[in-house]
PDB file of C-alpha atoms in Angstrom:
ATOM      1  CA  MET A  17     -52.637  75.467-105.172  1.00 53.00           C
ATOM      2  CA  LYS A  18     -51.537  78.518-103.201  1.00 57.00           C
ATOM      3  CA  PHE A  19     -54.007  80.597-101.247  1.00 55.00           C
ATOM      4  CA  SER A  20     -53.748  84.313-100.621  1.00 67.00           C
ATOM      5  CA  ILE A  21     -53.353  85.567 -97.071  1.00 64.00           C
ATOM      6  CA  GLU A  22     -56.874  87.031 -97.224  1.00 61.00           C
ATOM      7  CA  LEU A  23     -58.352  83.699 -98.300  1.00 61.00           C
ATOM      8  CA  LYS A  24     -56.465  81.843 -95.575  1.00 53.00           C
ATOM      9  CA  ILE A  25     -57.851  84.284 -92.991  1.00 62.00           C
ATOM     10  CA  LEU A  26     -61.370  83.805 -94.358  1.00 59.00           C
ATOM     11  CA  ILE A  27     -61.017  80.013 -94.279  1.00 57.00           C
ATOM     12  CA  GLY A  28     -59.730  80.181 -90.711  1.00 56.00           C
ATOM     13  CA  PHE A  29     -62.605  82.436 -89.676  1.00 51.00           C
ATOM     14  CA  LEU A  30     -65.189  80.120 -91.234  1.00 51.00           C
ATOM     15  CA  ALA A  31     -63.608  77.067 -89.621  1.00 48.00           C
ATOM     16  CA  GLY A  32     -63.676  78.777 -86.250  1.00 45.00           C
ATOM     17  CA  ALA A  33     -67.318  79.704 -86.736  1.00 42.00           C
ATOM     18  CA  VAL A  34     -68.192  76.094 -87.555  1.00 42.00           C
ATOM     19  CA  ILE A  35     -66.354  74.842 -84.456  1.00 48.00           C
ATOM     20  CA  LEU A  36     -68.182  77.352 -82.247  1.00 43.00           C
ATOM     21  CA  TRP A  37     -71.494  76.346 -83.812  1.00 42.00           C
ATOM     22  CA  LEU A  38     -70.746  72.707 -83.072  1.00 42.00           C
ATOM     23  CA  ILE A  39     -69.815  73.507 -79.471  1.00 44.00           C
ATOM     24  CA  PHE A  40     -72.917  75.583 -78.808  1.00 47.00           C
ATOM     25  CA  GLY A  41     -75.350  73.916 -81.185  1.00 47.00           C
ATOM     26  CA  LEU A  42     -74.995  70.180 -80.720  1.00 49.00           C
ATOM     27  CA  GLY A  43     -75.278  70.332 -76.932  1.00 60.00           C
ATOM     28  CA  ASP A  44     -78.105  72.853 -77.061  1.00 83.00           C
ATOM     29  CA  THR A  45     -81.193  70.704 -76.475  1.00 93.00           C
ATOM     30  CA  THR A  46     -83.965  71.085 -73.937  1.00 95.00           C
ATOM     31  CA  GLY A  47     -82.999  67.745 -72.359  1.00 95.00           C
ATOM     32  CA  ASN A  48     -79.336  68.687 -71.939  1.00 96.00           C
ATOM     33  CA  THR A  49     -80.327  72.092 -70.568  1.00 96.00           C
ATOM     34  CA  ILE A  50     -82.679  70.599 -67.965  1.00 97.00           C
ATOM     35  CA  ASP A  51     -80.089  68.002 -66.937  1.00 97.00           C
ATOM     36  CA  ASN A  52     -77.377  70.626 -66.578  1.00 96.00           C
ATOM     37  CA  VAL A  53     -79.461  72.916 -64.365  1.00 97.00           C
ATOM     38  CA  PHE A  54     -81.066  70.238 -62.183  1.00 97.00           C
ATOM     39  CA  LEU A  55     -78.360  67.599 -61.857  1.00 96.00           C
ATOM     40  CA  THR A  56     -75.255  69.708 -61.210  1.00 95.00           C
ATOM     41  CA  ASN A  57     -76.446  70.851 -57.769  1.00 93.00           C
ATOM     42  CA  GLY A  58     -75.626  74.514 -58.217  1.00 95.00           C
ATOM     43  CA  ASN A  59     -72.779  74.160 -60.731  1.00 95.00           C
ATOM     44  CA  ALA A  60     -74.766  74.582 -63.939  1.00 96.00           C
ATOM     45  CA  ASN A  61     -73.414  76.298 -67.033  1.00 92.00           C
ATOM     46  CA  ILE A  62     -74.620  79.873 -66.625  1.00 92.00           C
ATOM     47  CA  GLU A  63     -75.631  79.854 -70.305  1.00 90.00           C
ATOM     48  CA  ASN A  64     -78.403  77.397 -69.382  1.00 93.00           C
ATOM     49  CA  ILE A  65     -80.001  79.880 -66.963  1.00 95.00           C
ATOM     50  CA  ASP A  66     -82.384  82.548 -68.215  1.00 95.00           C
ATOM     51  CA  PRO A  67     -80.526  85.820 -68.932  1.00 93.00           C
ATOM     52  CA  ILE A  68     -83.363  87.662 -67.190  1.00 94.00           C
ATOM     53  CA  TYR A  69     -82.176  86.092 -63.928  1.00 96.00           C
ATOM     54  CA  THR A  70     -78.456  86.432 -64.624  1.00 94.00           C
ATOM     55  CA  ASN A  71     -78.812  90.035 -65.817  1.00 92.00           C
ATOM     56  CA  ALA A  72     -80.637  90.993 -62.617  1.00 95.00           C
ATOM     57  CA  MET A  73     -77.937  89.402 -60.462  1.00 96.00           C
ATOM     58  CA  ILE A  74     -75.063  90.972 -62.385  1.00 93.00           C
ATOM     59  CA  ASN A  75     -76.615  94.462 -62.052  1.00 93.00           C
ATOM     60  CA  ALA A  76     -77.817  94.100 -58.448  1.00 96.00           C
ATOM     61  CA  LYS A  77     -74.896  96.049 -56.927  1.00 96.00           C
ATOM     62  CA  THR A  78     -75.314  98.848 -59.482  1.00 94.00           C
ATOM     63  CA  TYR A  79     -78.942  99.211 -58.406  1.00 94.00           C
ATOM     64  CA  GLY A  80     -77.902  99.246 -54.748  1.00 96.00           C
ATOM     65  CA  LEU A  81     -79.828  96.069 -53.984  1.00 97.00           C
ATOM     66  CA  VAL A  82     -76.904  94.158 -52.445  1.00 97.00           C
ATOM     67  CA  ASP A  83     -73.733  94.980 -50.545  1.00 96.00           C
ATOM     68  CA  GLN A  84     -71.222  93.308 -52.888  1.00 96.00           C
ATOM     69  CA  SER A  85     -71.153  92.606 -56.610  1.00 96.00           C
ATOM     70  CA  ILE A  86     -72.433  89.172 -57.601  1.00 96.00           C
ATOM     71  CA  GLN A  87     -69.843  87.235 -59.579  1.00 94.00           C
ATOM     72  CA  THR A  88     -71.065  85.226 -62.552  1.00 93.00           C
ATOM     73  CA  SER A  89     -69.535  82.083 -61.025  1.00 94.00           C
ATOM     74  CA  VAL A  90     -71.965  82.357 -58.085  1.00 97.00           C
ATOM     75  CA  ILE A  91     -75.140  82.871 -60.133  1.00 96.00           C
ATOM     76  CA  PRO A  92     -75.803  79.161 -60.896  1.00 97.00           C
ATOM     77  CA  GLU A  93     -75.636  78.424 -57.169  1.00 97.00           C
ATOM     78  CA  LEU A  94     -78.076  81.248 -56.440  1.00 98.00           C
ATOM     79  CA  PHE A  95     -80.471  80.025 -59.141  1.00 98.00           C
ATOM     80  CA  PHE A  96     -80.300  76.478 -57.801  1.00 97.00           C
ATOM     81  CA  ALA A  97     -80.977  77.654 -54.253  1.00 97.00           C
ATOM     82  CA  THR A  98     -83.880  79.806 -55.411  1.00 97.00           C
ATOM     83  CA  TYR A  99     -85.670  77.215 -57.502  1.00 97.00           C
ATOM     84  CA  ILE A 100     -84.481  73.701 -56.617  1.00 95.00           C
ATOM     85  CA  GLY A 101     -82.800  73.800 -53.238  1.00 91.00           C
ATOM     86  CA  THR A 102     -81.895  70.152 -52.725  1.00 91.00           C
ATOM     87  CA  ASN A 103     -79.475  67.782 -54.446  1.00 93.00           C
ATOM     88  CA  VAL A 104     -81.126  65.898 -57.281  1.00 96.00           C
ATOM     89  CA  LYS A 105     -79.875  62.360 -57.868  1.00 95.00           C
ATOM     90  CA  SER A 106     -81.818  61.790 -61.066  1.00 96.00           C
ATOM     91  CA  LEU A 107     -84.840  63.102 -62.910  1.00 97.00           C
ATOM     92  CA  LYS A 108     -87.499  61.958 -65.312  1.00 97.00           C
ATOM     93  CA  VAL A 109     -89.381  64.170 -67.738  1.00 97.00           C
ATOM     94  CA  ILE A 110     -93.069  63.267 -67.460  1.00 97.00           C
ATOM     95  CA  SER A 111     -94.585  65.615 -70.021  1.00 97.00           C
ATOM     96  CA  GLN A 112     -94.188  68.868 -71.892  1.00 96.00           C
ATOM     97  CA  LYS A 113     -96.554  71.417 -73.360  1.00 97.00           C
ATOM     98  CA  SER A 114     -95.999  74.515 -75.429  1.00 97.00           C
ATOM     99  CA  ILE A 115     -96.845  77.846 -73.793  1.00 97.00           C
ATOM    100  CA  GLY A 116     -97.554  81.209 -75.363  1.00 94.00           C
ATOM    101  CA  SER A 117     -97.238  84.907 -74.644  1.00 91.00           C
ATOM    102  CA  THR A 118    -100.002  85.025 -72.043  1.00 93.00           C
ATOM    103  CA  GLU A 119     -98.481  82.275 -69.901  1.00 94.00           C
ATOM    104  CA  ILE A 120     -95.009  83.753 -70.275  1.00 94.00           C
ATOM    105  CA  SER A 121     -96.241  87.206 -69.274  1.00 93.00           C
ATOM    106  CA  ASN A 122     -97.946  85.771 -66.189  1.00 93.00           C
ATOM    107  CA  ILE A 123     -94.732  84.009 -65.120  1.00 92.00           C
ATOM    108  CA  PHE A 124     -92.560  87.095 -65.383  1.00 93.00           C
ATOM    109  CA  SER A 125     -95.097  89.543 -63.953  1.00 92.00           C
ATOM    110  CA  ASN A 126     -94.373  88.061 -60.524  1.00 91.00           C
ATOM    111  CA  TYR A 127     -90.955  86.553 -61.183  1.00 96.00           C
ATOM    112  CA  ILE A 128     -89.069  85.104 -58.221  1.00 97.00           C
ATOM    113  CA  PHE A 129     -85.467  86.255 -57.842  1.00 97.00           C
ATOM    114  CA  ILE A 130     -84.941  85.772 -54.108  1.00 97.00           C
ATOM    115  CA  THR A 131     -86.066  83.253 -51.496  1.00 97.00           C
ATOM    116  CA  ASN A 132     -84.819  82.526 -47.978  1.00 97.00           C
ATOM    117  CA  SER A 133     -82.478  79.922 -49.478  1.00 96.00           C
ATOM    118  CA  THR A 134     -81.063  82.542 -51.861  1.00 97.00           C
ATOM    119  CA  ILE A 135     -80.353  84.843 -48.922  1.00 97.00           C
ATOM    120  CA  GLU A 136     -78.334  82.127 -47.182  1.00 96.00           C
ATOM    121  CA  ILE A 137     -76.091  81.686 -50.236  1.00 97.00           C
ATOM    122  CA  MET A 138     -75.711  85.451 -50.550  1.00 97.00           C
ATOM    123  CA  LYS A 139     -74.647  85.701 -46.914  1.00 96.00           C
ATOM    124  CA  LYS A 140     -72.083  82.954 -47.474  1.00 96.00           C
ATOM    125  CA  TYR A 141     -70.381  85.037 -50.171  1.00 96.00           C
ATOM    126  CA  GLY A 142     -70.813  88.379 -48.412  1.00 96.00           C
ATOM    127  CA  ILE A 143     -73.226  89.614 -51.059  1.00 97.00           C
ATOM    128  CA  VAL A 144     -75.605  90.714 -48.311  1.00 97.00           C
ATOM    129  CA  ARG A 145     -75.008  90.904 -44.582  1.00 92.00           C
ATOM    130  CA  THR A 146     -78.657  90.747 -43.615  1.00 89.00           C
ATOM    131  CA  ALA A 147     -81.812  90.937 -45.696  1.00 91.00           C
ATOM    132  CA  ASP A 148     -85.480  90.025 -45.744  1.00 96.00           C
ATOM    133  CA  ALA A 149     -86.197  87.704 -48.681  1.00 97.00           C
ATOM    134  CA  SER A 150     -89.637  89.082 -49.526  1.00 97.00           C
ATOM    135  CA  VAL A 151     -88.463  92.696 -49.398  1.00 97.00           C
ATOM    136  CA  LEU A 152     -85.342  92.028 -51.463  1.00 97.00           C
ATOM    137  CA  ASN A 153     -87.326  90.005 -54.004  1.00 97.00           C
ATOM    138  CA  ALA A 154     -89.798  92.887 -54.386  1.00 97.00           C
ATOM    139  CA  ASN A 155     -86.897  95.285 -54.909  1.00 97.00           C
ATOM    140  CA  PHE A 156     -85.417  93.015 -57.590  1.00 97.00           C
ATOM    141  CA  GLN A 157     -88.797  92.867 -59.324  1.00 96.00           C
ATOM    142  CA  ASN A 158     -89.236  96.657 -59.249  1.00 96.00           C
ATOM    143  CA  TYR A 159     -85.756  97.420 -60.574  1.00 95.00           C
ATOM    144  CA  ASN A 160     -85.982  94.842 -63.374  1.00 95.00           C
ATOM    145  CA  VAL A 161     -89.448  95.523 -64.806  1.00 94.00           C
ATOM    146  CA  ALA A 162     -88.125  97.352 -67.877  1.00 93.00           C
ATOM    147  CA  SER A 163     -85.314  94.874 -68.605  1.00 91.00           C
ATOM    148  CA  ILE A 164     -87.698  91.899 -68.260  1.00 93.00           C
ATOM    149  CA  GLN A 165     -90.116  93.412 -70.761  1.00 92.00           C
ATOM    150  CA  SER A 166     -87.307  94.327 -73.140  1.00 91.00           C
ATOM    151  CA  MET A 167     -85.667  90.899 -73.049  1.00 91.00           C
ATOM    152  CA  LEU A 168     -88.967  89.056 -73.466  1.00 93.00           C
ATOM    153  CA  SER A 169     -89.914  91.262 -76.407  1.00 91.00           C
ATOM    154  CA  GLU A 170     -86.514  90.645 -78.000  1.00 89.00           C
ATOM    155  CA  ARG A 171     -86.696  86.864 -77.755  1.00 90.00           C
ATOM    156  CA  GLU A 172     -90.352  86.590 -78.787  1.00 90.00           C
ATOM    157  CA  ARG A 173     -89.535  88.352 -82.083  1.00 91.00           C
ATOM    158  CA  ILE A 174     -87.090  85.584 -83.000  1.00 90.00           C
ATOM    159  CA  PRO A 175     -88.606  83.234 -85.613  1.00 89.00           C
ATOM    160  CA  GLN A 176     -87.184  80.186 -83.782  1.00 89.00           C
ATOM    161  CA  PHE A 177     -88.644  81.250 -80.428  1.00 93.00           C
ATOM    162  CA  ALA A 178     -90.429  78.550 -78.450  1.00 95.00           C
ATOM    163  CA  ALA A 179     -91.312  78.001 -74.801  1.00 97.00           C
ATOM    164  CA  TYR A 180     -92.354  74.857 -72.951  1.00 98.00           C
ATOM    165  CA  ASP A 181     -93.708  73.878 -69.556  1.00 98.00           C
ATOM    166  CA  TYR A 182     -92.064  70.589 -68.549  1.00 98.00           C
ATOM    167  CA  THR A 183     -93.409  68.365 -65.790  1.00 98.00           C
ATOM    168  CA  ILE A 184     -90.367  66.763 -64.173  1.00 98.00           C
ATOM    169  CA  GLU A 185     -90.047  64.071 -61.518  1.00 97.00           C
ATOM    170  CA  LEU A 186     -87.068  64.742 -59.263  1.00 97.00           C
ATOM    171  CA  HIS A 187     -85.418  61.945 -57.286  1.00 96.00           C
ATOM    172  CA  THR A 188     -83.755  63.331 -54.162  1.00 94.00           C
ATOM    173  CA  ALA A 189     -82.568  61.979 -50.831  1.00 88.00           C
ATOM    174  CA  GLY A 190     -85.911  63.016 -49.413  1.00 88.00           C
ATOM    175  CA  GLY A 191     -87.945  61.101 -51.965  1.00 93.00           C
ATOM    176  CA  ILE A 192     -89.668  61.896 -55.236  1.00 95.00           C
ATOM    177  CA  GLU A 193     -90.943  65.372 -56.031  1.00 95.00           C
ATOM    178  CA  ARG A 194     -92.746  66.729 -59.075  1.00 96.00           C
ATOM    179  CA  VAL A 195     -92.029  70.219 -60.359  1.00 97.00           C
ATOM    180  CA  HIS A 196     -92.697  72.252 -63.474  1.00 97.00           C
ATOM    181  CA  ALA A 197     -89.804  73.834 -65.353  1.00 98.00           C
ATOM    182  CA  ILE A 198     -90.277  76.600 -67.896  1.00 97.00           C
ATOM    183  CA  VAL A 199     -87.731  76.196 -70.691  1.00 98.00           C
ATOM    184  CA  MET A 200     -87.488  78.632 -73.571  1.00 96.00           C
ATOM    185  CA  ARG A 201     -85.320  79.960 -76.357  1.00 94.00           C
ATOM    186  CA  ALA A 202     -83.370  83.053 -75.385  1.00 91.00           C
ATOM    187  CA  LEU A 203     -80.570  85.213 -76.701  1.00 84.00           C
ATOM    188  CA  SER A 204     -77.735  84.711 -74.260  1.00 72.00           C
ATOM    189  CA  SER A 205     -74.261  86.104 -73.732  1.00 63.00           C
ATOM    190  CA  ALA A 206     -74.070  85.507 -69.999  1.00 59.00           C
ATOM    191  CA  THR A 207     -70.466  84.301 -69.932  1.00 57.00           C
ATOM    192  CA  GLY A 208     -69.121  87.381 -71.645  1.00 50.00           C
ATOM    193  CA  GLN A 209     -69.086  86.108 -75.207  1.00 54.00           C
ATOM    194  CA  PRO A 210     -68.665  88.991 -77.692  1.00 51.00           C
ATOM    195  CA  TYR A 211     -71.959  88.055 -79.356  1.00 58.00           C
ATOM    196  CA  LYS A 212     -75.385  86.813 -78.363  1.00 70.00           C
ATOM    197  CA  HIS A 213     -76.348  83.313 -79.390  1.00 77.00           C
ATOM    198  CA  LEU A 214     -79.669  81.514 -79.299  1.00 87.00           C
ATOM    199  CA  ARG A 215     -79.909  78.901 -76.562  1.00 91.00           C
ATOM    200  CA  TRP A 216     -82.385  76.893 -74.537  1.00 95.00           C
ATOM    201  CA  VAL A 217     -82.541  78.156 -70.959  1.00 95.00           C
ATOM    202  CA  VAL A 218     -84.386  77.213 -67.783  1.00 97.00           C
ATOM    203  CA  SER A 219     -86.379  80.309 -66.878  1.00 96.00           C
ATOM    204  CA  TYR A 220     -88.522  79.307 -63.935  1.00 97.00           C
ATOM    205  CA  VAL A 221     -89.399  76.361 -61.693  1.00 97.00           C
ATOM    206  CA  TYR A 222     -92.654  75.948 -59.803  1.00 95.00           C
ATOM    207  CA  HIS A 223     -94.644  73.270 -57.975  1.00 89.00           C
TER     208      HIS A 223
END
């Protein structure tokens, strides 16, 4: 049986779509996402980090918040420094609970972009020469209020949207530490894909 050129193109397109779905879909679990962010010591897949954080970093130079543009390759290291800060040898998920709009709103109303550890990484790459962490964090919050609200509204309208608060036990060289990680569904295109795809992302970490 001979196929027309148009049909061959359609078959090829569908096959490519299936392959991409397998690549993004099968590895897209909350467990894999948590492992990738916590256990890679600053080398996580940027797609596993909340686009609210990555978007703010990518646009920081445009807003005049930093001296040099922040490359996407550096963002996982900045996120790790901001929220984790020490090499994690292994981890254990203790519990999880679903959270709703009120909890999510509270998290992002005072979202942390910058800490002293973040500043040190930024200095290493020449992103800032000198900066006060609290002042810079406040500036990031002020300049990203509208985008945070827009991105949260967009993801919460998705029928498959869900958000969880995970209690995680981290095993580090310094001992055992318990933290909470907020993991949620988000539309992400952080690595420059020509489309947005639904993924689990780590949004926030707190003690």
